[in-house]
Short mmCIF file of C-alpha atoms in Angstrom, two decimals:
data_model
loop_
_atom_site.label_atom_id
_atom_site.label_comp_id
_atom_site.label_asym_id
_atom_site.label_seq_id
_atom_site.Cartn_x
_atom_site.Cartn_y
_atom_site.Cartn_z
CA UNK A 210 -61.83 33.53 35.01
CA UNK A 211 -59.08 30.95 36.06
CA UNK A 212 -59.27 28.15 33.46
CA UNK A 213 -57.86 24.55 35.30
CA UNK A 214 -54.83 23.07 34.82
CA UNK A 215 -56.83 19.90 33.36
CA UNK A 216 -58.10 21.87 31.11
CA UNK A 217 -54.91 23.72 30.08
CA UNK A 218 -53.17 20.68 29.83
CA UNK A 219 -55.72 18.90 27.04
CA UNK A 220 -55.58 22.06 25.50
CA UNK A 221 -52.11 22.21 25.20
CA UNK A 222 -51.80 18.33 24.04
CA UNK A 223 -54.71 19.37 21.66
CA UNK A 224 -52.44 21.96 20.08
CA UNK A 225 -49.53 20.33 20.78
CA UNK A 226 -50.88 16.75 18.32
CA UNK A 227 -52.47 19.37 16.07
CA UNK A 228 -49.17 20.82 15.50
CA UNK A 229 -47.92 17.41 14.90
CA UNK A 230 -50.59 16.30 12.93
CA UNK A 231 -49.54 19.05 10.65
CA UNK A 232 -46.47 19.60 10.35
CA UNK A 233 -46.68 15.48 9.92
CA UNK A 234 -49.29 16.01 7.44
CA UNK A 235 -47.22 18.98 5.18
CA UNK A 236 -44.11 16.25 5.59
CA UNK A 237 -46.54 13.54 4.14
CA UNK A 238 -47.55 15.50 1.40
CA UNK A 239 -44.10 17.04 0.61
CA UNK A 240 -42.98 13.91 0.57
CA UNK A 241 -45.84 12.44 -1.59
CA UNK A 242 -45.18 15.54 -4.06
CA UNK A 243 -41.90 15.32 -4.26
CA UNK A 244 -41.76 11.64 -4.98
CA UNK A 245 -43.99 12.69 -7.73
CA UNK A 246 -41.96 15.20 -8.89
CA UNK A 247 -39.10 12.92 -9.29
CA UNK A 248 -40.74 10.53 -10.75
CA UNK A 249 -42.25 12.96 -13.41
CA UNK A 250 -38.81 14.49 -14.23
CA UNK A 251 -38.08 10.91 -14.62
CA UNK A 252 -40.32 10.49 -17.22
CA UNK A 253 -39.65 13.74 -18.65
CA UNK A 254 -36.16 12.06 -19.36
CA UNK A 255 -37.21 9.26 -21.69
CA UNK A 256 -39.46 11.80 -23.53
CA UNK A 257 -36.50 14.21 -23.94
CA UNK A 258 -34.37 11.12 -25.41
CA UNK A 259 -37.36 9.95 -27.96
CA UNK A 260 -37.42 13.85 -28.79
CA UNK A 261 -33.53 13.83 -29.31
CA UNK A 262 -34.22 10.87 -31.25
CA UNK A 263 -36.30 12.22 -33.69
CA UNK A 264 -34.29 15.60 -33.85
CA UNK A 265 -31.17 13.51 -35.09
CA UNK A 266 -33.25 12.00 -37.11
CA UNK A 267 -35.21 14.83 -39.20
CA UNK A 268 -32.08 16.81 -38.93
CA UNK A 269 -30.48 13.51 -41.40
CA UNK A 270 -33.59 13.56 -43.60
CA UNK A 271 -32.78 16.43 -46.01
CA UNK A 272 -29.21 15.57 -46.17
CA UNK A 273 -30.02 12.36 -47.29
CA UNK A 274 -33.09 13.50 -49.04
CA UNK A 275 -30.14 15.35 -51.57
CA UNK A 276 -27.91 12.78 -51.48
CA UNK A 277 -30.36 10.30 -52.81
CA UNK A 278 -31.44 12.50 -55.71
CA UNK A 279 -27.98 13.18 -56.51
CA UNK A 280 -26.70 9.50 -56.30
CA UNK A 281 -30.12 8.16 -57.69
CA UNK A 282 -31.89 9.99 -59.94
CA UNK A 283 -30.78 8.22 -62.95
CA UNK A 284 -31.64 5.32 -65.38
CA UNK A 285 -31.80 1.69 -63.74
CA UNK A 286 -28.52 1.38 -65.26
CA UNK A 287 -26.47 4.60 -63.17
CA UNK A 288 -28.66 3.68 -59.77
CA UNK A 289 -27.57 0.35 -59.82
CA UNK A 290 -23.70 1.75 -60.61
CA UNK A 291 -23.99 4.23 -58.14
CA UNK A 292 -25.75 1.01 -55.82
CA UNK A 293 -22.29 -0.80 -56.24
CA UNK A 294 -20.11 2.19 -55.85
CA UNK A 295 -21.40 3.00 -52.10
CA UNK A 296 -19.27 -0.12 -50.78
CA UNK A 297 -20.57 1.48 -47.07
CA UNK A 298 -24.08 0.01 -47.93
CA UNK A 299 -24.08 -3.68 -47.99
CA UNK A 300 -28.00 -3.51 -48.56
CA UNK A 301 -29.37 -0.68 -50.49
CA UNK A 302 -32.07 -0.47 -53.01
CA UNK A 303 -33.96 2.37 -54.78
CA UNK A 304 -37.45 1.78 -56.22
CA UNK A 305 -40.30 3.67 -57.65
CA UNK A 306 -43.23 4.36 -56.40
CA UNK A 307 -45.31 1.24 -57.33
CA UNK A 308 -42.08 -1.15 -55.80
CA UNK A 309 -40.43 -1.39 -58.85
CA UNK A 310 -36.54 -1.87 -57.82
CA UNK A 311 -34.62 0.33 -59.94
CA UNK A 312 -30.96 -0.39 -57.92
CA UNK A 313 -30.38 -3.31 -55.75
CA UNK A 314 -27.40 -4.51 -54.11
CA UNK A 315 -27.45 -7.17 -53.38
CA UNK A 316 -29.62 -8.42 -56.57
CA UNK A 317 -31.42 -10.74 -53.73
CA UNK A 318 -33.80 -7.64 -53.36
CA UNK A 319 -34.89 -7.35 -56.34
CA UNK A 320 -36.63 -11.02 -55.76
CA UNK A 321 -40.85 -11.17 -54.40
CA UNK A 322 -39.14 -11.67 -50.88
CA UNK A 323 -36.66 -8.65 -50.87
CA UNK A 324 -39.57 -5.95 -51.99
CA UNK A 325 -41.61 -7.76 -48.84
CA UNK A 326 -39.23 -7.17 -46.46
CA UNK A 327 -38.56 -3.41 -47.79
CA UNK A 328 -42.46 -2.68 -48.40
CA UNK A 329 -43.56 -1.36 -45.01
CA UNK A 330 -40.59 0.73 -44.68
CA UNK A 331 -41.14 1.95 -48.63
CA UNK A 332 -44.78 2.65 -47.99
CA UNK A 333 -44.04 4.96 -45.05
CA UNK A 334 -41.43 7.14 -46.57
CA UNK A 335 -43.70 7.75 -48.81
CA UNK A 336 -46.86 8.35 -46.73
CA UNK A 337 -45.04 10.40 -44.42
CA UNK A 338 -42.78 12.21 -47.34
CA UNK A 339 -40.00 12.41 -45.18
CA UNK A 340 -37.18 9.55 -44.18
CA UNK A 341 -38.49 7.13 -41.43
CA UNK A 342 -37.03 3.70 -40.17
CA UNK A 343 -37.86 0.59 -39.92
CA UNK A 344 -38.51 -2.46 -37.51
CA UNK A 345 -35.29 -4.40 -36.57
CA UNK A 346 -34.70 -6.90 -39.83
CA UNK A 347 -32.75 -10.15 -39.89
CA UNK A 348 -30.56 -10.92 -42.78
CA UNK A 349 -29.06 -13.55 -42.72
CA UNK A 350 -26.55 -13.76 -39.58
CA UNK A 351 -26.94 -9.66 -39.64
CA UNK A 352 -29.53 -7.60 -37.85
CA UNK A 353 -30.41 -4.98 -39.22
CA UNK A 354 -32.58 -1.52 -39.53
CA UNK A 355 -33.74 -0.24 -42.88
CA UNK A 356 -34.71 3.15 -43.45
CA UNK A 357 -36.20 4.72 -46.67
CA UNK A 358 -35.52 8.60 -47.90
CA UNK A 359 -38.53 9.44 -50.37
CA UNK A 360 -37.03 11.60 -53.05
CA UNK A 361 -38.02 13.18 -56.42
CA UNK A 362 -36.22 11.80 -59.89
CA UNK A 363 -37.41 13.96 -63.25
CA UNK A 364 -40.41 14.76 -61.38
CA UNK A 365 -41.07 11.22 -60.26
CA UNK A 366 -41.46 9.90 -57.17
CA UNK A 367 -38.49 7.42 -56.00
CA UNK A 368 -37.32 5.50 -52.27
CA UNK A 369 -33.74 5.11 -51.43
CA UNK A 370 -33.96 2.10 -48.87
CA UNK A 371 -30.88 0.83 -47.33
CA UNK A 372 -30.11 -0.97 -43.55
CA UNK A 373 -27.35 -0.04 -41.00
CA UNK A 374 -26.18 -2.63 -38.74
CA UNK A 375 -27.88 -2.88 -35.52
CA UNK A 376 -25.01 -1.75 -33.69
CA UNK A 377 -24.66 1.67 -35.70
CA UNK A 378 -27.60 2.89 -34.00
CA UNK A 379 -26.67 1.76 -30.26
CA UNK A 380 -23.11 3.36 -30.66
CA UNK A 381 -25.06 6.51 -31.95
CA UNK A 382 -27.54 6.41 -29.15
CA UNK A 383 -26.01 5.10 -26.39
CA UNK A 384 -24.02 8.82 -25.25
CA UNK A 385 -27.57 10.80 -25.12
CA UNK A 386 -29.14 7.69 -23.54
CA UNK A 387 -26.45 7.64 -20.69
CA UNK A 388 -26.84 11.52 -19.97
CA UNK A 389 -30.78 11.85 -20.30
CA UNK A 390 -31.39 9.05 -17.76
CA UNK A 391 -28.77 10.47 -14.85
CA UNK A 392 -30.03 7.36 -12.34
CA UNK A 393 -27.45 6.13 -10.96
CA UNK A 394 -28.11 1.89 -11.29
CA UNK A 395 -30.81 3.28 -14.26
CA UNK A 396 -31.09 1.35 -17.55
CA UNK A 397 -32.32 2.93 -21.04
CA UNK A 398 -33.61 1.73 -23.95
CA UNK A 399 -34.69 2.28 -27.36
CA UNK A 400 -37.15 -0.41 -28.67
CA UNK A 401 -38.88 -1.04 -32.17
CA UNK A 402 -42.51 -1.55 -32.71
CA UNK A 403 -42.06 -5.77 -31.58
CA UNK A 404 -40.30 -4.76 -28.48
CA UNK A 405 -36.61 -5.72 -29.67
CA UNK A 406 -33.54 -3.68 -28.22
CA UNK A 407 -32.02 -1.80 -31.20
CA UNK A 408 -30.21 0.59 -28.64
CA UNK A 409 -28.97 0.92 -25.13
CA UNK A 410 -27.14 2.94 -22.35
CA UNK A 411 -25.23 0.12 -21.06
CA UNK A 412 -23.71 -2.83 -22.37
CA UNK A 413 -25.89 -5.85 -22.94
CA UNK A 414 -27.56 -7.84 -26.34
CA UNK A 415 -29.60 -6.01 -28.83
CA UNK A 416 -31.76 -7.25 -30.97
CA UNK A 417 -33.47 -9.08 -28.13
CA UNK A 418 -36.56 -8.05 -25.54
CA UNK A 419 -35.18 -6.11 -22.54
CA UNK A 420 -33.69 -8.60 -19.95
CA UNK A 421 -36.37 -7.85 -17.46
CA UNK A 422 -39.86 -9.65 -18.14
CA UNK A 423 -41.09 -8.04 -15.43
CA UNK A 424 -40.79 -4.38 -17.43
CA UNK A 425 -41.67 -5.96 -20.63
CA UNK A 426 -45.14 -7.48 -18.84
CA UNK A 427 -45.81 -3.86 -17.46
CA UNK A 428 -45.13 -2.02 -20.99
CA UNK A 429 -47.84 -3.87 -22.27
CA UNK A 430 -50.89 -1.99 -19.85
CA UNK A 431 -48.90 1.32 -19.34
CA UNK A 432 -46.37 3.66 -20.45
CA UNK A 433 -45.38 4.02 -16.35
CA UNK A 434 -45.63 2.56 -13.49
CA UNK A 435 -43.70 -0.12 -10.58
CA UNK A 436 -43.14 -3.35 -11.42
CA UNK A 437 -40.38 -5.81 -9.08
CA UNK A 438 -39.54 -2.41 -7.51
CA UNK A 439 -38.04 -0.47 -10.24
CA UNK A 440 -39.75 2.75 -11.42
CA UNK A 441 -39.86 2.70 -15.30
CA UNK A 442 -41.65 4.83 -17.89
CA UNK A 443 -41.58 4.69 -21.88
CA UNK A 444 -42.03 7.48 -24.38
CA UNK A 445 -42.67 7.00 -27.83
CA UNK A 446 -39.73 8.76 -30.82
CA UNK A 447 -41.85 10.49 -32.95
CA UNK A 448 -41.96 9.86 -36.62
CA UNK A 449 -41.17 6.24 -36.05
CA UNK A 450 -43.14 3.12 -34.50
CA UNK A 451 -40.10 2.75 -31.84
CA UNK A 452 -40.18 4.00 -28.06
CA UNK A 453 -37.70 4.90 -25.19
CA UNK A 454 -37.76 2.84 -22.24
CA UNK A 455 -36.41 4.26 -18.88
CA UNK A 456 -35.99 1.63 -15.61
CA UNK A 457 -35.03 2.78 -12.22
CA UNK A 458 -34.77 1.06 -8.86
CA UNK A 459 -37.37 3.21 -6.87
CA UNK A 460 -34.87 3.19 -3.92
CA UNK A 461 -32.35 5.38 -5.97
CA UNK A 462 -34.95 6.94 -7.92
CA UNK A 463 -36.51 8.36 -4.64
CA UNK A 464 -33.35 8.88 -2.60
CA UNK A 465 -33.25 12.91 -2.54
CA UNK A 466 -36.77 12.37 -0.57
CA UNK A 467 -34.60 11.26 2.28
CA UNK A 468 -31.78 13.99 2.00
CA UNK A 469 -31.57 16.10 5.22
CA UNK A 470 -30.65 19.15 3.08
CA UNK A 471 -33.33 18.60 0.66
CA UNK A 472 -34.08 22.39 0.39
CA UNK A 473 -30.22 23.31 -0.78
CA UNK A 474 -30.47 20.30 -3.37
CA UNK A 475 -33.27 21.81 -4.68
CA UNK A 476 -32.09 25.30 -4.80
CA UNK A 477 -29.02 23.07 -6.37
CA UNK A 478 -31.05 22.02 -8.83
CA UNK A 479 -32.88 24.48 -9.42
CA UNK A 480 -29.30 26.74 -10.58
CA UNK A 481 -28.11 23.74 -12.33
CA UNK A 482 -31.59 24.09 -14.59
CA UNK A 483 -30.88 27.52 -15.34
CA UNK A 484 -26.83 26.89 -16.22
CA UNK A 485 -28.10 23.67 -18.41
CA UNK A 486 -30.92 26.61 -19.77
CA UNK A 487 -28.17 29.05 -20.71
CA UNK A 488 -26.34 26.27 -22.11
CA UNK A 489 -28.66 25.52 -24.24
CA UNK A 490 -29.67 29.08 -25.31
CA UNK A 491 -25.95 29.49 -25.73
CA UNK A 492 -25.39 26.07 -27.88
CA UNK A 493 -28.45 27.27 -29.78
CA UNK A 494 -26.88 30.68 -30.86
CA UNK A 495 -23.57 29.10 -32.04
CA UNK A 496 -25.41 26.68 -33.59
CA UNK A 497 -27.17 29.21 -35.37
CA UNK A 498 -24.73 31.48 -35.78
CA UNK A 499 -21.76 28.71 -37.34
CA UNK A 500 -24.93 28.06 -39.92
CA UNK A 501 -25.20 31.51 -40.81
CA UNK A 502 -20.97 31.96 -40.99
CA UNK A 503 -20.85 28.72 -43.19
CA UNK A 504 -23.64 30.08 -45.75
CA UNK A 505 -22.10 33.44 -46.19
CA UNK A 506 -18.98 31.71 -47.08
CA UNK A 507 -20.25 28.53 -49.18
CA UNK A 508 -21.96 28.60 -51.74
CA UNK A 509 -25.36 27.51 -51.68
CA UNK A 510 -26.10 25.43 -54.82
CA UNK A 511 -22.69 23.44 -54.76
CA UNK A 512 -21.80 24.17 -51.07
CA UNK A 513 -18.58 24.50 -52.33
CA UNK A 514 -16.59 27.87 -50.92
CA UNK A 515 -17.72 31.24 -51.95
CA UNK A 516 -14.84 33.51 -53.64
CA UNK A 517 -14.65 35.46 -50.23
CA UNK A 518 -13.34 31.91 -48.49
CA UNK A 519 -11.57 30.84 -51.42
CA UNK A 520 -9.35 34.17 -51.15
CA UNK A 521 -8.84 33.83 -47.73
CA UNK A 522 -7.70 30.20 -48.64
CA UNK A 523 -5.46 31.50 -51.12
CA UNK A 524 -3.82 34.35 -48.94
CA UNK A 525 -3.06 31.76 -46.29
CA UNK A 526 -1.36 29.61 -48.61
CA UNK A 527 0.72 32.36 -50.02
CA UNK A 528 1.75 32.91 -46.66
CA UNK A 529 2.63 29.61 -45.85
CA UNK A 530 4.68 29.37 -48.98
CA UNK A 531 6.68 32.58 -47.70
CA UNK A 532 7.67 30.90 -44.55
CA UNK A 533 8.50 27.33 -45.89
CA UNK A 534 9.03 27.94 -49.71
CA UNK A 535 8.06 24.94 -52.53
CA UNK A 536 4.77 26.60 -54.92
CA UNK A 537 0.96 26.59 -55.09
CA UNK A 538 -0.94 27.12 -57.77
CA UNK A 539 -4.55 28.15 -58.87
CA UNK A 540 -7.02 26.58 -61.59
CA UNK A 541 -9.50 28.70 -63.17
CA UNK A 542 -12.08 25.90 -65.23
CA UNK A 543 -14.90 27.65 -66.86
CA UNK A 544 -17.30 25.13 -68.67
CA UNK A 545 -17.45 24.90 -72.33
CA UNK A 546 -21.30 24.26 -73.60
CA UNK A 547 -22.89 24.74 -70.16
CA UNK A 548 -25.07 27.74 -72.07
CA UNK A 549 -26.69 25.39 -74.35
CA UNK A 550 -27.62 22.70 -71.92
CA UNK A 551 -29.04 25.56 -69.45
CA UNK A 552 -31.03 27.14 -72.14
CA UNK A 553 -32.73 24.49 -74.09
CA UNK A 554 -33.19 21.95 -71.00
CA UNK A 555 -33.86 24.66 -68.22
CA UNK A 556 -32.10 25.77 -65.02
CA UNK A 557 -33.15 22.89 -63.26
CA UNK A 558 -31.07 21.02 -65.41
CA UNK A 559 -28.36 23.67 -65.27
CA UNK A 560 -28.04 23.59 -61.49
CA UNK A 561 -27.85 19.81 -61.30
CA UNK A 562 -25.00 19.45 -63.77
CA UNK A 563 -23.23 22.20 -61.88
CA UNK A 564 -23.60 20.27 -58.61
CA UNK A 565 -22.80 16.71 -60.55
CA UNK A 566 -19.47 18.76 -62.11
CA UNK A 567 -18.61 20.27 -57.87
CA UNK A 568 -18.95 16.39 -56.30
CA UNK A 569 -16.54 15.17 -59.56
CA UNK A 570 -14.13 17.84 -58.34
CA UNK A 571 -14.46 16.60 -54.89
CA UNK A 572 -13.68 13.22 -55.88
CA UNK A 573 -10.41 14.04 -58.00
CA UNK A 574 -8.68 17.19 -56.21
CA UNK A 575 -5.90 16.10 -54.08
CA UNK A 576 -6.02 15.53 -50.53
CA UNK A 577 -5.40 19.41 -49.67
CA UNK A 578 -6.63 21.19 -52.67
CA UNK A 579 -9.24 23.76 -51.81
CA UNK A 580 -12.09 24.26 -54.14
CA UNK A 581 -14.65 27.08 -55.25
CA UNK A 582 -17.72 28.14 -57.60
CA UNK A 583 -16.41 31.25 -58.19
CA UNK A 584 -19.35 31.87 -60.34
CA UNK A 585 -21.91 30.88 -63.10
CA UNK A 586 -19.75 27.93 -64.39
CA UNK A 587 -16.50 29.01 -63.20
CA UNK A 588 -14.54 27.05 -60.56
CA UNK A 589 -11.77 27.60 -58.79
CA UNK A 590 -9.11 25.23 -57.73
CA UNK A 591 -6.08 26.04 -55.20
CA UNK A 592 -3.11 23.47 -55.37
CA UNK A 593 -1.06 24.31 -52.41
CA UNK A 594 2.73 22.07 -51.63
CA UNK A 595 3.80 21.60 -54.88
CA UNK A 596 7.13 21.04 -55.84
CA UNK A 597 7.31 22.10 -59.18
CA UNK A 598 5.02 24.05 -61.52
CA UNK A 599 4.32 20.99 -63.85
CA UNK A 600 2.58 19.25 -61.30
CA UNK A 601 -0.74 21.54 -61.33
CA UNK A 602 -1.03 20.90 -65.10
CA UNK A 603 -1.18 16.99 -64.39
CA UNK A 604 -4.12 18.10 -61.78
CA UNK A 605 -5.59 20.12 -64.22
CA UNK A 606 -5.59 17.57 -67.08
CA UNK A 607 -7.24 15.03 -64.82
CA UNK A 608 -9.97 17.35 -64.06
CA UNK A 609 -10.71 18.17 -67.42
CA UNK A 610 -10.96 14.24 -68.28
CA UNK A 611 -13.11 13.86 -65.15
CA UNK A 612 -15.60 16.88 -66.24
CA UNK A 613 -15.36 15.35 -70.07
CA UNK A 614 -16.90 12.28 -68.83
CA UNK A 615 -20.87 12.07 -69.72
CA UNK A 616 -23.19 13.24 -67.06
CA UNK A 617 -26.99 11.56 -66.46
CA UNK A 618 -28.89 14.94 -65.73
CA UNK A 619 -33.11 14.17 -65.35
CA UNK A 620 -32.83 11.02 -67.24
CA UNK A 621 -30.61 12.77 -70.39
CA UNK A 622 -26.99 11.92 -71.01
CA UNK A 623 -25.28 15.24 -71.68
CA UNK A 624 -21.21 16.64 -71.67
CA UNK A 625 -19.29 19.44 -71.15
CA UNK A 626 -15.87 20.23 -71.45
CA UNK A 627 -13.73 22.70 -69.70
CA UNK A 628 -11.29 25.39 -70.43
CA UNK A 629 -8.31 25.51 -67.39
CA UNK A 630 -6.18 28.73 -66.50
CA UNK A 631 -3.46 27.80 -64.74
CA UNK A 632 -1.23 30.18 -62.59
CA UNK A 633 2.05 29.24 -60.48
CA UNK A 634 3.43 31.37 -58.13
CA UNK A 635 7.09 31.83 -58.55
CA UNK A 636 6.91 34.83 -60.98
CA UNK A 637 6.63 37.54 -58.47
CA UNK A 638 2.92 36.97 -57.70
CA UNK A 639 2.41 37.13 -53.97
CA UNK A 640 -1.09 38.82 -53.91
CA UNK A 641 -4.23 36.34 -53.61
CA UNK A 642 -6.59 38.35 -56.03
CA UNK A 643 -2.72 38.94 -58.73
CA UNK A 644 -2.66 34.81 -58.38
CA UNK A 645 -6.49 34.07 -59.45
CA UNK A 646 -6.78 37.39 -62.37
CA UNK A 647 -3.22 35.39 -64.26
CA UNK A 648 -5.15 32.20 -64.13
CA UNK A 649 -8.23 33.85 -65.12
CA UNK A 650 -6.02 35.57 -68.38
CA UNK A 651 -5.34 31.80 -68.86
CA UNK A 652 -8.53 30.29 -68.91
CA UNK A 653 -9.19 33.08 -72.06
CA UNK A 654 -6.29 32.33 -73.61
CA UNK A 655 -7.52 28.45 -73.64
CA UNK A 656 -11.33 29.67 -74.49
CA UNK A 657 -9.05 31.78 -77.33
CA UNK A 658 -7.38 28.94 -78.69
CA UNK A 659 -10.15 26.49 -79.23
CA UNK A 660 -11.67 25.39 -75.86
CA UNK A 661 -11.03 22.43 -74.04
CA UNK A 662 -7.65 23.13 -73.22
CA UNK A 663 -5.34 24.22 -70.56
CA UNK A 664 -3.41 26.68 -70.72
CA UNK A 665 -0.46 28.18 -67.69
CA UNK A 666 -0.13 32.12 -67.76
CA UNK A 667 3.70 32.98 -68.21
CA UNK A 668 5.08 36.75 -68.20
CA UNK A 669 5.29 38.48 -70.49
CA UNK A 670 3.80 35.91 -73.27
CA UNK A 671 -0.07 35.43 -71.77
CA UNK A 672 -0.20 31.58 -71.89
CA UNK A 673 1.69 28.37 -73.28
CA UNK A 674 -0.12 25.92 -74.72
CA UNK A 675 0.70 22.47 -72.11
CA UNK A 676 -2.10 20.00 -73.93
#
């Protein structure tokens, strides 16, 4: 049967509209998906800068979690020394439990407004039993953010509180804030629990609300959304009562939508994911694996080097020496009356006074001077670029005043004292492991001859007495 023409024809528009209805409908709905897509990504963004956020910031907490009981776990007397030794910290304060103020500096903190303003902060560190930060703080002319480490003192539970400057944060923040929003036109912001700027991507005043009421009206009923025709969406840092805030003009935000080679960009983007994925994996291994190279060379109660790095240390030095002559020298301390305090007051005790005696070394070596626990209570001490022998003896007497000096160990003053090997190079010696056995001959000549000494290893007599 012939069909007609007429008929043919309406069929044929029909099919023809149909066709255009949808392919028109698939563009519609690509479209609408794809603007969703962006704008989800978009949103993904702020929640991977709150999450970076919080990374930085737990990765901090047990750092600072030792530091405090290190620096503060004293009498009222040391914390407050140690308060007004850290010149970095203009406002700093340790307290107890109940908001007694051990430490303050300055002594306006100790007063019923100073433990106000550091309460909250206090009674979340403590709640949460890790460190957390604050609300943005005015003091005086200075903004500032406090944040409290909760810590353990003799078995007691203490709060190291202390404020940055605003501006610490925003200079720390505003790199990851910059690369995680990737909108060109885009602004970013991190904002504490009243709404204030603390940080930023771009330049602009902190400690304000962000410039546009129009995003700070629409924060208020959502996390996302349009408002004035910018795209934003917030994401809250965990651990703390601040949140990222992302804002986008929807134009740019929405832009690949209109891209003729749309499928290529997104092929693009989707090798770029997997490069940035590798990336990662790869950062991640490094990471890992520079953490496991560092703790097979440190050692792990002092984090001082291990005798493996120490000789390497010591073999490049010798080497150096060859090729530009002047001497080096190593120190071999072993503690006198370590034993007793390790026996009667427990290991606990022990370790802490070893890791009080490492940071005095730290403080007193020269600029240059490597050092190790080579053991027990044995350090080690490399004095490379000397120019004559005598000088490692005036390094090793100020050590031995240094470790002399009484220590505050889980609220008991105790002392040790220290007897020093001390071998120069310039008597044939030009093996690493030769070097540290003549100072170690030393040090027993010194433990020989009454402790508390030093003594330098000379050939063929075993030691000279130099103190």
């Amino acid at each position: 049967m012939r069909i007609p023409r007429g008929v043919v024809l309406v069929l044929s528009c029909v099919l023809a509209l149909a066709l255009i209805a949808l392919v028109g409908g698939y563009l519609i709905a690509t479209d609408r998906a794809t603007g969703d897509r962006l704008r989800g990504e978009f949103a993904n963004r702020a929640a991977v800068a709150a999450q970076l956020t919080s990374d930085a910031f737990t990765a901090s907490a047990e750092q600072n979690r030792s530091t405090a009981e290190q620096t503060f776990s004293g009498d009222p007397g040391s914390v407050q020394k140690a308060l007004d030794k850290d010149v970095s910290l203009a406002f700093s304060a340790v307290t107890t439990a109940d908001g007694t103020v051990l430490g303050a500096r300055p002594p306006s903190l100790r007063s019923a407004a100073g433990r106000k303003l550091l309460a909250p902060v206090r009674t979340r560190a403590q709640q949460r039993a890790t460190m957390v930060f604050g609300d943005l703080v005015q003091d005086g002319e200075a903004q500032r953010l406090i944040f409290g480490v909760p810590f353990t003192a003799a078995g007691r539970p203490r709060v190291w509180l202390a404020a940055v400057p605003l501006d610490t944060l925003d200079v720390f923040a505003k790199g990851y804030l910059q690369s995680s929003l990737g909108t060109p036109g885009g602004r970013a912001f991190i904002v504490d629990a009243k709404g204030l700027v603390i940080a930023r991507s771009a330049e602009g005043e902190l400690g304000g609300p962000i410039p546009d009421q129009g995003v700070v009206a629409a924060l208020r009923t959502a996390p996302t959304g349009v408002t004035g025709g910018d795209y934003y969406s917030s994401a809250p840092i965990p651990g703390t009562g601040w949140r990222v805030v992302f804002v986008a003009p929807q134009k740019v935000l929405l832009e690949p939508i209109q891209a003729t080679r749309r499928l290529a960009w997104e092929i693009f983007g989707g090798f770029a994911l997997a490069v940035l994925c590798m990336v990662a994996l790869g950062a991640t291994a490094l990471t890992r694996s520079a953490r496991l190279a560092h703790e097979r060379l440190h050692d792990a109660l002092t984090g001082l080097p291990n005798r493996t790095l120490f000789l390497e240390h010591v073999g490049r030095a010798l080497a150096e020496q060859r090729r530009r002559g002047g001497r080096l020298a190593v120190l071999f301390i072993d503690l006198d009356g370590f034993k007793p305090i390790n026996d009667v007051h427990g290991h606990a005790a022990g370790d802490a006074l070893l890791r009080a005696v490492a940071q005095r070394l730290r403080e007193d070596a020269r600029r240059g001077d490597v050092l190790c626990r080579f053991g027990g209570d044995e350090f080690l001490v490399l004095c490379p670029g000397l120019a004559a022998g005598h000088e490692a003896v005036g390094v090793a007497r100020r050590l031995v005043e240094r470790i002399r000096e009484p220590y505050e160990i889980q609220g008991r003053t105790v002392r040790v004292g220290s007897s020093v090997g001390v071998a120069v190079t310039g008597g044939g010696t030009t093996d690493a492991t030769a070097l540290i056995h003549d100072a170690d001959q030393a040090m027993y000549e010194a433990k020989h001859r009454g402790r508390n000494r030093i003594e330098v290893f000379r050939r063929p007599v075993t030691a000279g007495t130099l103190t």
